[in-house]
Amino acid sequence: MTTEPTGQTEPTAPSASTAPRAPLSPATLAVSAGRPPREQGGPVNPPVVLSSTYVSRGVQQPGELLYTRMDTETWHPFEEALATLEGAAEPGIVFGSGMAAIAAVFSFVPAGGKVVLPRHAYQVTLGFADDLAARHGVDVVRVDVADTEQVIAAIEGADLLLIESPTNPMLEVADLPALLVAARERGVLTAVDNTFATPLGQQPLALGADVVVHSVTKYLAGHSDVVLGAVVTNDADLAARVRAHRTLHGAIAGPWEVWLALRGLRTLALRVERSQANAAEIARRLTAHPLVEEVRHPSLPTDPGHERAARTMSGFGSVLGLRPRGGREVADALVTAVELWVPATSLGGVESSLERRRRFATESHTVPEDLLRLSVGIEDVEDLWADLDHALKVATGG
Ligand code: PLP
C-alpha cells in the first residue's frame, strides 16, 4: 500500500480577492508550485526529510506515511509542481531514473501484447522493448513516428503507443494531436516521453495522452547533477498502478535528488528560453558553414519537422543534430577538438555538450555514423559558436 500525497502545497494564486484571475503562466508555475504553506515563520522551500520509516502503530490510515519506499513527503512538492506544469489532475510520480519511469509504463503491456514506438526513440527505451519481446513474447513494432499514416496503421490491436517527439537523436517530430486522437479511437493506451520538449514546449495530456514520462535528469532538473524520472497522468487508476509498480520494484528517488530537481525546476523557463534561442542561432549558422554536411533542428525552415513543430509545440527544443563534412572520423575529431562544449552523453544541462551517437553499439543502425547530437546550454552563444567553429576547422584540418 502507498499513501496518497498529502497535497501540502499552497494555492497557485492568492485568494484574497474574489475577482477572477488569469491562469498563471507555466514560467510562473515553475517558480510557485510545490511551495510549503505560507505560515508566519515557515520556510519558503520544502524541507528534506531523511527518514526511511515513520512512526506507525496498528492499521495504516489513509494519508499516513509508513515507509519511504512507498512514499515520503520529500517527493510531494516536486510531484505536485510537475503535475501542475503538465496540467495533470493527479500528482506526478517520481522515480529513481527516467528508465525506471519508462519501465513502469511498459508494465501496462501484458505478456504476448503489442507495443508501437519510434524507431529512433532513446536507445535504452528501444532496448527495454526488445527485452520485453525476448522474455515475454511482446510484439514490438518500430515506426517512423513522423509518418502519421504508418503509425496509425501499426497501432491496430496495440496495448501501448509510446511516442517520443522530438525523437532522440534524430529529432523527428510527430503529429502528436493526430496520433493521440487515433490511438484513443482505437482504445490504445498512449504514453509520451516529454523529456526533449519539456512541459513548457508541449502538453501531451491536454492533447489526449494517457501518460507522460520524463527523464527528470535532463531539462527539468537541468544541472547534470541528478538522475531521476517521473510519470504524470490524469487518470487516478493509472496513477495508482504506477505507484504500486514503484513500491513493488523499488526504483525510488532519493530525497536529496528530488529536492535538487525541484530547485532546478524553478529556473526551467529561463533555461529553456535561453538554450532554445542558442540552439536555433547555432543551427542557423551551421547551415551556412562550409564544413557542415547536414544540420537537424526543428527551428530551421528547411527541417522536415519545422512546420509540424511550429504548429504543435511552443519552441523548438535545444538539441540539434550535426553531420560534419568528412564522415565519422571528422565527427570523432570534432568531439576531441572542442574546448568549451563538454564531450559527454546526456542532455538538458546548463552546459553545452555533444557526442557521436553511433559510438554506442546499441544505437539504432538507421542513425548515421557521423551524427553528432548537440545539447545546447545557456552559455553565451558567441562563445559556443567560436568553440564549435574552431573545432570544425581543427577536425577537418581546414
Ligand atoms: N527518455 C529520453 C528521451 C532520454 O533521452 C533518456 C536518457 O537519455 C531517458 C528517457 C532515460 O532517462 P534516465 O537516463 O534518467 O534514466
GROMACS .gro file of C-alpha atoms in nm, residues 69-342:
model
  274
   69ARG     CA    1   1.000   0.307  -0.044
   70MET     CA    2   0.622   0.353  -0.052
   71ASP     CA    3   0.600   0.728  -0.011
   72THR     CA    4   0.773   1.021   0.153
   73GLU     CA    5   0.678   1.385   0.193
   74THR     CA    6   1.006   1.484   0.029
   75TRP     CA    7   0.871   1.367  -0.310
   76HIS     CA    8   0.543   1.556  -0.287
   77PRO     CA    9   0.642   1.917  -0.370
   78PHE     CA   10   0.821   1.807  -0.688
   79GLU     CA   11   0.538   1.570  -0.783
   80GLU     CA   12   0.290   1.849  -0.728
   81ALA     CA   13   0.490   2.103  -0.928
   82LEU     CA   14   0.543   1.869  -1.222
   83ALA     CA   15   0.174   1.778  -1.234
   84THR     CA   16   0.088   2.148  -1.229
   85LEU     CA   17   0.321   2.213  -1.524
   86GLU     CA   18   0.185   1.918  -1.723
   87GLY     CA   19  -0.174   2.022  -1.640
   88ALA     CA   20  -0.237   1.685  -1.472
   89ALA     CA   21  -0.522   1.610  -1.234
   90GLU     CA   22  -0.313   1.360  -1.036
   91PRO     CA   23   0.018   1.435  -0.862
   92GLY     CA   24   0.323   1.322  -1.058
   93ILE     CA   25   0.502   1.003  -0.957
   94VAL     CA   26   0.875   1.045  -0.921
   95PHE     CA   27   1.118   0.757  -0.991
   96GLY     CA   28   1.487   0.693  -0.941
   97SER     CA   29   1.555   0.744  -1.314
   98GLY     CA   30   1.380   0.812  -1.642
   99MET     CA   31   1.421   0.445  -1.732
  100ALA     CA   32   1.250   0.340  -1.408
  101ALA     CA   33   0.957   0.563  -1.508
  102ILE     CA   34   0.953   0.414  -1.858
  103ALA     CA   35   0.966   0.062  -1.713
  104ALA     CA   36   0.655   0.147  -1.509
  105VAL     CA   37   0.476   0.249  -1.829
  106PHE     CA   38   0.582  -0.071  -2.006
  107SER     CA   39   0.430  -0.265  -1.716
  108PHE     CA   40   0.090  -0.186  -1.873
  109VAL     CA   41   0.177  -0.422  -2.159
  110PRO     CA   42   0.078  -0.783  -2.091
  111ALA     CA   43   0.289  -1.083  -2.191
  112GLY     CA   44   0.216  -1.151  -2.558
  113GLY     CA   45   0.089  -0.793  -2.602
  114LYS     CA   46   0.189  -0.532  -2.858
  115VAL     CA   47   0.387  -0.207  -2.831
  116VAL     CA   48   0.442   0.055  -3.100
  117LEU     CA   49   0.728   0.302  -3.059
  118PRO     CA   50   0.954   0.525  -3.273
  119ARG     CA   51   1.246   0.353  -3.444
  120HIS     CA   52   1.460   0.642  -3.320
  121ALA     CA   53   1.339   0.651  -2.963
  122TYR     CA   54   1.603   0.672  -2.689
  123GLN     CA   55   1.814   0.363  -2.743
  124VAL     CA   56   1.764   0.222  -2.394
  125THR     CA   57   1.386   0.254  -2.433
  126LEU     CA   58   1.422   0.051  -2.753
  127GLY     CA   59   1.640  -0.198  -2.567
  128PHE     CA   60   1.378  -0.231  -2.293
  129ALA     CA   61   1.111  -0.306  -2.554
  130ASP     CA   62   1.337  -0.567  -2.716
  131ASP     CA   63   1.384  -0.729  -2.378
  132LEU     CA   64   1.004  -0.750  -2.339
  133ALA     CA   65   0.988  -0.912  -2.681
  134ALA     CA   66   1.254  -1.168  -2.591
  135ARG     CA   67   1.131  -1.253  -2.242
  136HIS     CA   68   0.754  -1.202  -2.262
  137GLY     CA   69   0.670  -1.251  -2.631
  138VAL     CA   70   0.566  -0.887  -2.674
  139ASP     CA   71   0.524  -0.778  -3.036
  140VAL     CA   72   0.739  -0.465  -3.069
  141VAL     CA   73   0.674  -0.255  -3.378
  142ARG     CA   74   0.919   0.027  -3.455
  143VAL     CA   75   0.776   0.305  -3.669
  144ASP     CA   76   0.881   0.630  -3.831
  145VAL     CA   77   0.693   0.849  -3.585
  146ALA     CA   78   0.686   1.139  -3.832
  147ASP     CA   79   0.484   0.923  -4.073
  148THR     CA   80   0.136   0.957  -3.925
  149GLU     CA   81  -0.028   0.702  -4.156
  150GLN     CA   82   0.238   0.443  -4.079
  151VAL     CA   83   0.189   0.489  -3.704
  152ILE     CA   84  -0.190   0.471  -3.726
  153ALA     CA   85  -0.170   0.152  -3.933
  154ALA     CA   86   0.072   0.000  -3.680
  155ILE     CA   87  -0.137   0.067  -3.367
  156GLU     CA   88  -0.423  -0.165  -3.467
  157GLY     CA   89  -0.451  -0.411  -3.178
  158ALA     CA   90  -0.168  -0.248  -2.979
  159ASP     CA   91  -0.165  -0.226  -2.599
  160LEU     CA   92   0.064   0.076  -2.588
  161LEU     CA   93   0.177   0.352  -2.823
  162LEU     CA   94   0.488   0.511  -2.674
  163ILE     CA   95   0.570   0.834  -2.852
  164GLU     CA   96   0.888   1.034  -2.831
  165SER     CA   97   0.874   1.371  -3.002
  166PRO     CA   98   1.114   1.515  -3.097
  167THR     CA   99   1.295   1.180  -3.113
  168ASN     CA  100   1.634   1.112  -2.961
  169PRO     CA  101   1.863   1.157  -3.152
  170MET     CA  102   1.706   1.210  -3.496
  171LEU     CA  103   1.470   1.493  -3.391
  172GLU     CA  104   1.173   1.369  -3.591
  173VAL     CA  105   0.855   1.547  -3.491
  174ALA     CA  106   0.531   1.351  -3.454
  175ASP     CA  107   0.188   1.488  -3.528
  176LEU     CA  108   0.100   1.445  -3.164
  177PRO     CA  109  -0.262   1.567  -3.179
  178ALA     CA  110  -0.345   1.335  -3.473
  179LEU     CA  111  -0.172   1.029  -3.323
  180LEU     CA  112  -0.329   1.072  -2.980
  181VAL     CA  113  -0.679   1.104  -3.126
  182ALA     CA  114  -0.626   0.800  -3.349
  183ALA     CA  115  -0.498   0.592  -3.058
  184ARG     CA  116  -0.790   0.692  -2.837
  185GLU     CA  117  -1.039   0.597  -3.110
  186ARG     CA  118  -0.876   0.253  -3.126
  187GLY     CA  119  -0.860   0.206  -2.749
  188VAL     CA  120  -0.478   0.209  -2.746
  189LEU     CA  121  -0.309   0.342  -2.432
  190THR     CA  122  -0.070   0.628  -2.510
  191ALA     CA  123   0.242   0.747  -2.335
  192VAL     CA  124   0.450   1.045  -2.445
  193ASP     CA  125   0.813   1.086  -2.344
  194ASN     CA  126   0.817   1.463  -2.299
  195THR     CA  127   1.184   1.486  -2.200
  196PHE     CA  128   1.300   1.680  -2.507
  197ALA     CA  129   1.008   1.921  -2.533
  198THR     CA  130   0.955   1.976  -2.155
  199PRO     CA  131   0.606   2.072  -2.031
  200LEU     CA  132   0.679   2.426  -2.148
  201GLY     CA  133   0.715   2.303  -2.508
  202GLN     CA  134   0.418   2.069  -2.528
  203GLN     CA  135   0.146   1.935  -2.300
  204PRO     CA  136   0.055   1.586  -2.419
  205LEU     CA  137  -0.215   1.528  -2.156
  206ALA     CA  138  -0.414   1.822  -2.292
  207LEU     CA  139  -0.392   1.662  -2.636
  208GLY     CA  140  -0.532   1.334  -2.505
  209ALA     CA  141  -0.228   1.132  -2.395
  210ASP     CA  142  -0.293   0.889  -2.111
  211VAL     CA  143   0.052   0.919  -1.959
  212VAL     CA  144   0.356   1.147  -1.982
  213VAL     CA  145   0.702   1.026  -1.885
  214HIS     CA  146   1.014   1.228  -1.817
  215SER     CA  147   1.378   1.178  -1.770
  216VAL     CA  148   1.390   1.443  -1.498
  217THR     CA  149   1.768   1.407  -1.524
  218LYS     CA  150   1.754   1.637  -1.827
  219TYR     CA  151   1.582   1.978  -1.855
  220LEU     CA  152   1.356   1.958  -1.550
  221ALA     CA  153   1.645   1.922  -1.308
  222GLY     CA  154   1.871   2.098  -1.554
  223HIS     CA  155   2.218   2.086  -1.397
  224SER     CA  156   2.353   1.738  -1.481
  225ASP     CA  157   2.376   1.657  -1.112
  226VAL     CA  158   2.090   1.408  -1.056
  227VAL     CA  159   1.936   1.105  -1.227
  228LEU     CA  160   1.558   1.096  -1.183
  229GLY     CA  161   1.239   1.019  -1.371
  230ALA     CA  162   0.868   1.079  -1.341
  231VAL     CA  163   0.529   0.966  -1.467
  232VAL     CA  164   0.234   1.204  -1.491
  233THR     CA  165  -0.128   1.119  -1.571
  234ASN     CA  166  -0.484   1.248  -1.529
  235ASP     CA  167  -0.614   0.900  -1.461
  236ALA     CA  168  -0.641   0.804  -1.093
  237ASP     CA  169  -0.646   0.433  -1.173
  238LEU     CA  170  -0.333   0.451  -1.390
  239ALA     CA  171  -0.164   0.663  -1.124
  240ALA     CA  172  -0.243   0.404  -0.857
  241ARG     CA  173  -0.100   0.128  -1.079
  242VAL     CA  174   0.218   0.325  -1.143
  243ARG     CA  175   0.259   0.395  -0.772
  244ALA     CA  176   0.204   0.028  -0.692
  245HIS     CA  177   0.469  -0.060  -0.953
  246ARG     CA  178   0.712   0.183  -0.787
  247THR     CA  179   0.653   0.028  -0.447
  248LEU     CA  180   0.692  -0.326  -0.579
  249HIS     CA  181   1.000  -0.265  -0.791
  250GLY     CA  182   1.164  -0.019  -0.555
  251ALA     CA  183   1.321   0.211  -0.816
  252ILE     CA  184   1.265   0.510  -0.592
  253ALA     CA  185   1.418   0.855  -0.589
  254GLY     CA  186   1.647   0.974  -0.312
  255PRO     CA  187   1.529   1.276  -0.111
  256TRP     CA  188   1.826   1.499  -0.189
  257GLU     CA  189   1.792   1.433  -0.562
  258VAL     CA  190   1.425   1.526  -0.562
  259TRP     CA  191   1.496   1.841  -0.367
  260LEU     CA  192   1.767   1.937  -0.618
  261ALA     CA  193   1.529   1.864  -0.906
  262LEU     CA  194   1.271   2.100  -0.756
  263ARG     CA  195   1.535   2.368  -0.717
  264GLY     CA  196   1.635   2.315  -1.079
  265LEU     CA  197   1.272   2.331  -1.191
  266ARG     CA  198   1.242   2.686  -1.056
  267THR     CA  199   1.457   2.818  -1.342
  268LEU     CA  200   1.315   2.590  -1.614
  269ALA     CA  201   1.157   2.869  -1.816
  270LEU     CA  202   1.471   3.084  -1.818
  271ARG     CA  203   1.695   2.790  -1.906
  272VAL     CA  204   1.467   2.663  -2.180
  273GLU     CA  205   1.421   3.009  -2.330
  274ARG     CA  206   1.795   3.074  -2.340
  275SER     CA  207   1.905   2.730  -2.458
  276GLN     CA  208   1.640   2.721  -2.731
  277ALA     CA  209   1.747   3.061  -2.860
  278ASN     CA  210   2.110   2.947  -2.856
  279ALA     CA  211   2.022   2.622  -3.036
  280ALA     CA  212   1.825   2.799  -3.308
  281GLU     CA  213   2.105   3.050  -3.366
  282ILE     CA  214   2.375   2.783  -3.381
  283ALA     CA  215   2.162   2.572  -3.616
  284ARG     CA  216   2.112   2.873  -3.842
  285ARG     CA  217   2.485   2.945  -3.856
  286LEU     CA  218   2.576   2.580  -3.910
  287THR     CA  219   2.352   2.553  -4.218
  288ALA     CA  220   2.573   2.813  -4.386
  289HIS     CA  221   2.901   2.657  -4.267
  290PRO     CA  222   3.123   2.520  -4.547
  291LEU     CA  223   3.247   2.229  -4.328
  292VAL     CA  224   2.898   2.103  -4.244
  293GLU     CA  225   2.711   1.831  -4.433
  294GLU     CA  226   2.375   1.846  -4.256
  295VAL     CA  227   2.210   2.015  -3.959
  296ARG     CA  228   1.888   1.900  -3.796
  297HIS     CA  229   1.686   2.131  -3.574
  298PRO     CA  230   1.311   2.186  -3.597
  299SER     CA  231   1.365   2.565  -3.590
  300LEU     CA  232   1.516   2.556  -3.940
  301PRO     CA  233   1.255   2.637  -4.206
  302THR     CA  234   1.411   2.361  -4.420
  303ASP     CA  235   1.387   2.095  -4.145
  304PRO     CA  236   1.133   1.817  -4.215
  305GLY     CA  237   0.982   1.871  -3.867
  306HIS     CA  238   0.964   2.251  -3.886
  307GLU     CA  239   0.606   2.307  -3.994
  308ARG     CA  240   0.470   2.047  -3.756
  309ALA     CA  241   0.676   2.169  -3.459
  310ALA     CA  242   0.569   2.527  -3.528
  311ARG     CA  243   0.206   2.410  -3.520
  312THR     CA  244   0.213   2.172  -3.224
  313MET     CA  245   0.493   2.292  -2.996
  314SER     CA  246   0.591   2.619  -2.838
  315GLY     CA  247   0.962   2.647  -2.909
  316PHE     CA  248   1.180   2.402  -3.098
  317GLY     CA  249   1.392   2.248  -2.826
  318SER     CA  250   1.762   2.276  -2.751
  319VAL     CA  251   1.902   1.958  -2.905
  320LEU     CA  252   2.039   1.961  -3.256
  321GLY     CA  253   2.187   1.709  -3.494
  322LEU     CA  254   2.509   1.784  -3.682
  323ARG     CA  255   2.688   1.585  -3.951
  324PRO     CA  256   3.024   1.747  -4.033
  325ARG     CA  257   3.174   1.703  -4.378
  326GLY     CA  258   3.421   1.412  -4.379
  327GLY     CA  259   3.220   1.144  -4.201
  328ARG     CA  260   3.271   0.954  -3.879
  329GLU     CA  261   3.642   1.032  -3.831
  330VAL     CA  262   3.580   1.405  -3.853
  331ALA     CA  263   3.285   1.371  -3.614
  332ASP     CA  264   3.510   1.195  -3.362
  333ALA     CA  265   3.784   1.453  -3.414
  334LEU     CA  266   3.536   1.734  -3.352
  335VAL     CA  267   3.436   1.587  -3.016
  336THR     CA  268   3.806   1.588  -2.923
  337ALA     CA  269   3.870   1.938  -3.059
  338VAL     CA  270   3.603   2.128  -2.865
  339GLU     CA  271   3.722   2.307  -2.555
  340LEU     CA  272   3.406   2.471  -2.417
  341TRP     CA  273   3.145   2.215  -2.527
  342VAL     CA  274   3.163   1.913  -2.298
   0.00000   0.00000   0.00000
